[in-house]
Amino acid sequence: MESITRQLLAKGFGRPSGLLGRLGGRLMAHGNAATERRAVAVAAPAEEDVVLVIGPGPGVGLAAAARRSAHVIGIDPSDLMLSMARRRCAAPIARGRLRLAVGTAARTGEPDASADLVISVNNLHLWPDVPAALAELHRVLRPGGRMVLSAHEKWLPAGLPALARTVTAAGFGSVRAWTWEPPTRMASTAAQLSAVRL
């Protein structure tokens, strides 16, 4: 039974596909919207920043980032989510402000020191190897580049203090961690963290 539940969750939220993936995408667009916008506001991308959004799902946070920066890249392992994000973000894509690509937090496919800012919302709990993913994000950020992570607090395996220690061990500094309560009943407490690539 646990294996079936895990498969259903993966199809709906981990690597969304099919009918469950479309349903999961709609739920993410609705339930994560406030947290996505909040993470972009905290990250405060400038017009000239290259912003890498990890696991953008249906694209709510991508659209918010593309309103502030002229160079946004969305990396997601799910073709379905990239398709949903492409529809939501058609205007920024058409203006050349946004590029979408298949990838993961641990394998972005982006060049070394090519991004000013990394944002990830509500997918950290799906990263199979968090230290490897953080090493990859450290690699793609320029020195002094910023990272903002947000996750469902209840799904963080070892809690926010442990995540902060892992981020520090990956070579980031100025690590700040806090919780935030989204204004909707559908969303759970967000564990959020910001850091700077040393």
JSON list of N, CA and C in Angstrom, two decimals, residues 19-55:
[
{"chain": "A", "resi": 19, "resn": "LEU", "atom": "N", "xyz": [-3.13, 12.30, -15.87]},
{"chain": "A", "resi": 19, "resn": "LEU", "atom": "CA", "xyz": [-4.27, 12.96, -15.22]},
{"chain": "A", "resi": 19, "resn": "LEU", "atom": "C", "xyz": [-3.93, 13.40, -13.80]},
{"chain": "A", "resi": 20, "resn": "LEU", "atom": "N", "xyz": [-3.25, 12.53, -13.05]},
{"chain": "A", "resi": 20, "resn": "LEU", "atom": "CA", "xyz": [-2.86, 12.90, -11.67]},
{"chain": "A", "resi": 20, "resn": "LEU", "atom": "C", "xyz": [-1.91, 14.09, -11.68]},
{"chain": "A", "resi": 21, "resn": "GLY", "atom": "N", "xyz": [-1.02, 14.13, -12.66]},
{"chain": "A", "resi": 21, "resn": "GLY", "atom": "CA", "xyz": [-0.10, 15.26, -12.77]},
{"chain": "A", "resi": 21, "resn": "GLY", "atom": "C", "xyz": [-0.81, 16.57, -13.06]},
{"chain": "A", "resi": 22, "resn": "ARG", "atom": "N", "xyz": [-1.81, 16.52, -13.95]},
{"chain": "A", "resi": 22, "resn": "ARG", "atom": "CA", "xyz": [-2.57, 17.74, -14.25]},
{"chain": "A", "resi": 22, "resn": "ARG", "atom": "C", "xyz": [-3.33, 18.22, -13.02]},
{"chain": "A", "resi": 23, "resn": "LEU", "atom": "N", "xyz": [-3.92, 17.27, -12.30]},
{"chain": "A", "resi": 23, "resn": "LEU", "atom": "CA", "xyz": [-4.62, 17.62, -11.05]},
{"chain": "A", "resi": 23, "resn": "LEU", "atom": "C", "xyz": [-3.63, 18.19, -10.04]},
{"chain": "A", "resi": 24, "resn": "GLY", "atom": "N", "xyz": [-2.46, 17.53, -9.90]},
{"chain": "A", "resi": 24, "resn": "GLY", "atom": "CA", "xyz": [-1.43, 18.03, -8.98]},
{"chain": "A", "resi": 24, "resn": "GLY", "atom": "C", "xyz": [-0.97, 19.42, -9.37]},
{"chain": "A", "resi": 25, "resn": "GLY", "atom": "N", "xyz": [-0.82, 19.68, -10.67]},
{"chain": "A", "resi": 25, "resn": "GLY", "atom": "CA", "xyz": [-0.41, 21.01, -11.14]},
{"chain": "A", "resi": 25, "resn": "GLY", "atom": "C", "xyz": [-1.42, 22.08, -10.77]},
{"chain": "A", "resi": 26, "resn": "ARG", "atom": "N", "xyz": [-2.70, 21.75, -10.90]},
{"chain": "A", "resi": 26, "resn": "ARG", "atom": "CA", "xyz": [-3.74, 22.73, -10.52]},
{"chain": "A", "resi": 26, "resn": "ARG", "atom": "C", "xyz": [-3.72, 22.98, -9.02]},
{"chain": "A", "resi": 27, "resn": "LEU", "atom": "N", "xyz": [-3.54, 21.92, -8.25]},
{"chain": "A", "resi": 27, "resn": "LEU", "atom": "CA", "xyz": [-3.48, 22.09, -6.79]},
{"chain": "A", "resi": 27, "resn": "LEU", "atom": "C", "xyz": [-2.25, 22.92, -6.41]},
{"chain": "A", "resi": 28, "resn": "MET", "atom": "N", "xyz": [-1.11, 22.67, -7.08]},
{"chain": "A", "resi": 28, "resn": "MET", "atom": "CA", "xyz": [0.10, 23.45, -6.79]},
{"chain": "A", "resi": 28, "resn": "MET", "atom": "C", "xyz": [-0.10, 24.92, -7.14]},
{"chain": "A", "resi": 29, "resn": "ALA", "atom": "N", "xyz": [-0.71, 25.17, -8.30]},
{"chain": "A", "resi": 29, "resn": "ALA", "atom": "CA", "xyz": [-0.90, 26.56, -8.74]},
{"chain": "A", "resi": 29, "resn": "ALA", "atom": "C", "xyz": [-1.76, 27.31, -7.72]},
{"chain": "A", "resi": 30, "resn": "HIS", "atom": "N", "xyz": [-2.75, 26.64, -7.17]},
{"chain": "A", "resi": 30, "resn": "HIS", "atom": "CA", "xyz": [-3.64, 27.29, -6.20]},
{"chain": "A", "resi": 30, "resn": "HIS", "atom": "C", "xyz": [-3.01, 27.34, -4.81]},
{"chain": "A", "resi": 31, "resn": "GLY", "atom": "N", "xyz": [-2.53, 26.19, -4.34]},
{"chain": "A", "resi": 31, "resn": "GLY", "atom": "CA", "xyz": [-2.05, 26.09, -2.96]},
{"chain": "A", "resi": 31, "resn": "GLY", "atom": "C", "xyz": [-0.70, 26.75, -2.71]},
{"chain": "A", "resi": 32, "resn": "ASN", "atom": "N", "xyz": [0.16, 26.77, -3.72]},
{"chain": "A", "resi": 32, "resn": "ASN", "atom": "CA", "xyz": [1.51, 27.32, -3.54]},
{"chain": "A", "resi": 32, "resn": "ASN", "atom": "C", "xyz": [1.64, 28.77, -3.97]},
{"chain": "A", "resi": 33, "resn": "ALA", "atom": "N", "xyz": [0.61, 29.34, -4.57]},
{"chain": "A", "resi": 33, "resn": "ALA", "atom": "CA", "xyz": [0.74, 30.66, -5.19]},
{"chain": "A", "resi": 33, "resn": "ALA", "atom": "C", "xyz": [1.28, 31.73, -4.22]},
{"chain": "A", "resi": 34, "resn": "ALA", "atom": "N", "xyz": [0.69, 31.81, -3.04]},
{"chain": "A", "resi": 34, "resn": "ALA", "atom": "CA", "xyz": [1.13, 32.85, -2.09]},
{"chain": "A", "resi": 34, "resn": "ALA", "atom": "C", "xyz": [2.59, 32.64, -1.68]},
{"chain": "A", "resi": 35, "resn": "THR", "atom": "N", "xyz": [2.98, 31.38, -1.46]},
{"chain": "A", "resi": 35, "resn": "THR", "atom": "CA", "xyz": [4.35, 31.09, -1.06]},
{"chain": "A", "resi": 35, "resn": "THR", "atom": "C", "xyz": [5.32, 31.37, -2.21]},
{"chain": "A", "resi": 36, "resn": "GLU", "atom": "N", "xyz": [4.92, 31.04, -3.43]},
{"chain": "A", "resi": 36, "resn": "GLU", "atom": "CA", "xyz": [5.75, 31.32, -4.60]},
{"chain": "A", "resi": 36, "resn": "GLU", "atom": "C", "xyz": [6.01, 32.84, -4.71]},
{"chain": "A", "resi": 37, "resn": "ARG", "atom": "N", "xyz": [4.95, 33.61, -4.60]},
{"chain": "A", "resi": 37, "resn": "ARG", "atom": "CA", "xyz": [5.10, 35.07, -4.72]},
{"chain": "A", "resi": 37, "resn": "ARG", "atom": "C", "xyz": [5.92, 35.63, -3.57]},
{"chain": "A", "resi": 38, "resn": "ARG", "atom": "N", "xyz": [5.72, 35.08, -2.39]},
{"chain": "A", "resi": 38, "resn": "ARG", "atom": "CA", "xyz": [6.48, 35.52, -1.22]},
{"chain": "A", "resi": 38, "resn": "ARG", "atom": "C", "xyz": [7.98, 35.24, -1.40]},
{"chain": "A", "resi": 39, "resn": "ALA", "atom": "N", "xyz": [8.32, 34.04, -1.92]},
{"chain": "A", "resi": 39, "resn": "ALA", "atom": "CA", "xyz": [9.73, 33.70, -2.13]},
{"chain": "A", "resi": 39, "resn": "ALA", "atom": "C", "xyz": [10.38, 34.65, -3.13]},
{"chain": "A", "resi": 40, "resn": "VAL", "atom": "N", "xyz": [9.66, 34.99, -4.19]},
{"chain": "A", "resi": 40, "resn": "VAL", "atom": "CA", "xyz": [10.19, 35.94, -5.18]},
{"chain": "A", "resi": 40, "resn": "VAL", "atom": "C", "xyz": [10.37, 37.32, -4.54]},
{"chain": "A", "resi": 41, "resn": "ALA", "atom": "N", "xyz": [9.41, 37.73, -3.71]},
{"chain": "A", "resi": 41, "resn": "ALA", "atom": "CA", "xyz": [9.53, 39.03, -3.03]},
{"chain": "A", "resi": 41, "resn": "ALA", "atom": "C", "xyz": [10.73, 39.05, -2.09]},
{"chain": "A", "resi": 42, "resn": "VAL", "atom": "N", "xyz": [10.94, 37.96, -1.34]},
{"chain": "A", "resi": 42, "resn": "VAL", "atom": "CA", "xyz": [12.10, 37.87, -0.44]},
{"chain": "A", "resi": 42, "resn": "VAL", "atom": "C", "xyz": [13.40, 37.90, -1.24]},
{"chain": "A", "resi": 43, "resn": "ALA", "atom": "N", "xyz": [13.42, 37.17, -2.36]},
{"chain": "A", "resi": 43, "resn": "ALA", "atom": "CA", "xyz": [14.62, 37.11, -3.20]},
{"chain": "A", "resi": 43, "resn": "ALA", "atom": "C", "xyz": [14.91, 38.44, -3.86]},
{"chain": "A", "resi": 44, "resn": "ALA", "atom": "N", "xyz": [13.85, 39.21, -4.15]},
{"chain": "A", "resi": 44, "resn": "ALA", "atom": "CA", "xyz": [13.96, 40.56, -4.74]},
{"chain": "A", "resi": 44, "resn": "ALA", "atom": "C", "xyz": [14.89, 40.62, -5.95]},
{"chain": "A", "resi": 45, "resn": "PRO", "atom": "N", "xyz": [14.58, 39.83, -7.01]},
{"chain": "A", "resi": 45, "resn": "PRO", "atom": "CA", "xyz": [15.44, 39.89, -8.19]},
{"chain": "A", "resi": 45, "resn": "PRO", "atom": "C", "xyz": [15.43, 41.27, -8.83]},
{"chain": "A", "resi": 46, "resn": "ALA", "atom": "N", "xyz": [16.61, 41.68, -9.30]},
{"chain": "A", "resi": 46, "resn": "ALA", "atom": "CA", "xyz": [16.73, 42.93, -10.05]},
{"chain": "A", "resi": 46, "resn": "ALA", "atom": "C", "xyz": [16.55, 42.63, -11.53]},
{"chain": "A", "resi": 47, "resn": "GLU", "atom": "N", "xyz": [16.28, 43.66, -12.31]},
{"chain": "A", "resi": 47, "resn": "GLU", "atom": "CA", "xyz": [16.06, 43.51, -13.75]},
{"chain": "A", "resi": 47, "resn": "GLU", "atom": "C", "xyz": [17.20, 42.77, -14.43]},
{"chain": "A", "resi": 48, "resn": "GLU", "atom": "N", "xyz": [18.44, 43.04, -14.00]},
{"chain": "A", "resi": 48, "resn": "GLU", "atom": "CA", "xyz": [19.61, 42.46, -14.68]},
{"chain": "A", "resi": 48, "resn": "GLU", "atom": "C", "xyz": [20.02, 41.09, -14.13]},
{"chain": "A", "resi": 49, "resn": "ASP", "atom": "N", "xyz": [19.39, 40.63, -13.04]},
{"chain": "A", "resi": 49, "resn": "ASP", "atom": "CA", "xyz": [19.75, 39.34, -12.45]},
{"chain": "A", "resi": 49, "resn": "ASP", "atom": "C", "xyz": [19.35, 38.18, -13.35]},
{"chain": "A", "resi": 50, "resn": "VAL", "atom": "N", "xyz": [20.20, 37.16, -13.40]},
{"chain": "A", "resi": 50, "resn": "VAL", "atom": "CA", "xyz": [19.85, 35.88, -14.01]},
{"chain": "A", "resi": 50, "resn": "VAL", "atom": "C", "xyz": [19.27, 35.03, -12.88]},
{"chain": "A", "resi": 51, "resn": "VAL", "atom": "N", "xyz": [17.99, 34.67, -13.00]},
{"chain": "A", "resi": 51, "resn": "VAL", "atom": "CA", "xyz": [17.27, 33.97, -11.94]},
{"chain": "A", "resi": 51, "resn": "VAL", "atom": "C", "xyz": [17.00, 32.53, -12.38]},
{"chain": "A", "resi": 52, "resn": "LEU", "atom": "N", "xyz": [17.41, 31.59, -11.55]},
{"chain": "A", "resi": 52, "resn": "LEU", "atom": "CA", "xyz": [17.19, 30.17, -11.81]},
{"chain": "A", "resi": 52, "resn": "LEU", "atom": "C", "xyz": [16.11, 29.68, -10.84]},
{"chain": "A", "resi": 53, "resn": "VAL", "atom": "N", "xyz": [14.98, 29.23, -11.38]},
{"chain": "A", "resi": 53, "resn": "VAL", "atom": "CA", "xyz": [13.88, 28.74, -10.55]},
{"chain": "A", "resi": 53, "resn": "VAL", "atom": "C", "xyz": [13.87, 27.21, -10.66]},
{"chain": "A", "resi": 54, "resn": "ILE", "atom": "N", "xyz": [14.08, 26.54, -9.54]},
{"chain": "A", "resi": 54, "resn": "ILE", "atom": "CA", "xyz": [14.14, 25.09, -9.49]},
{"chain": "A", "resi": 54, "resn": "ILE", "atom": "C", "xyz": [12.77, 24.53, -9.17]},
{"chain": "A", "resi": 55, "resn": "GLY", "atom": "N", "xyz": [12.27, 23.63, -10.02]},
{"chain": "A", "resi": 55, "resn": "GLY", "atom": "CA", "xyz": [10.98, 22.99, -9.78]},
{"chain": "A", "resi": 55, "resn": "GLY", "atom": "C", "xyz": [9.83, 23.97, -9.79]}
]
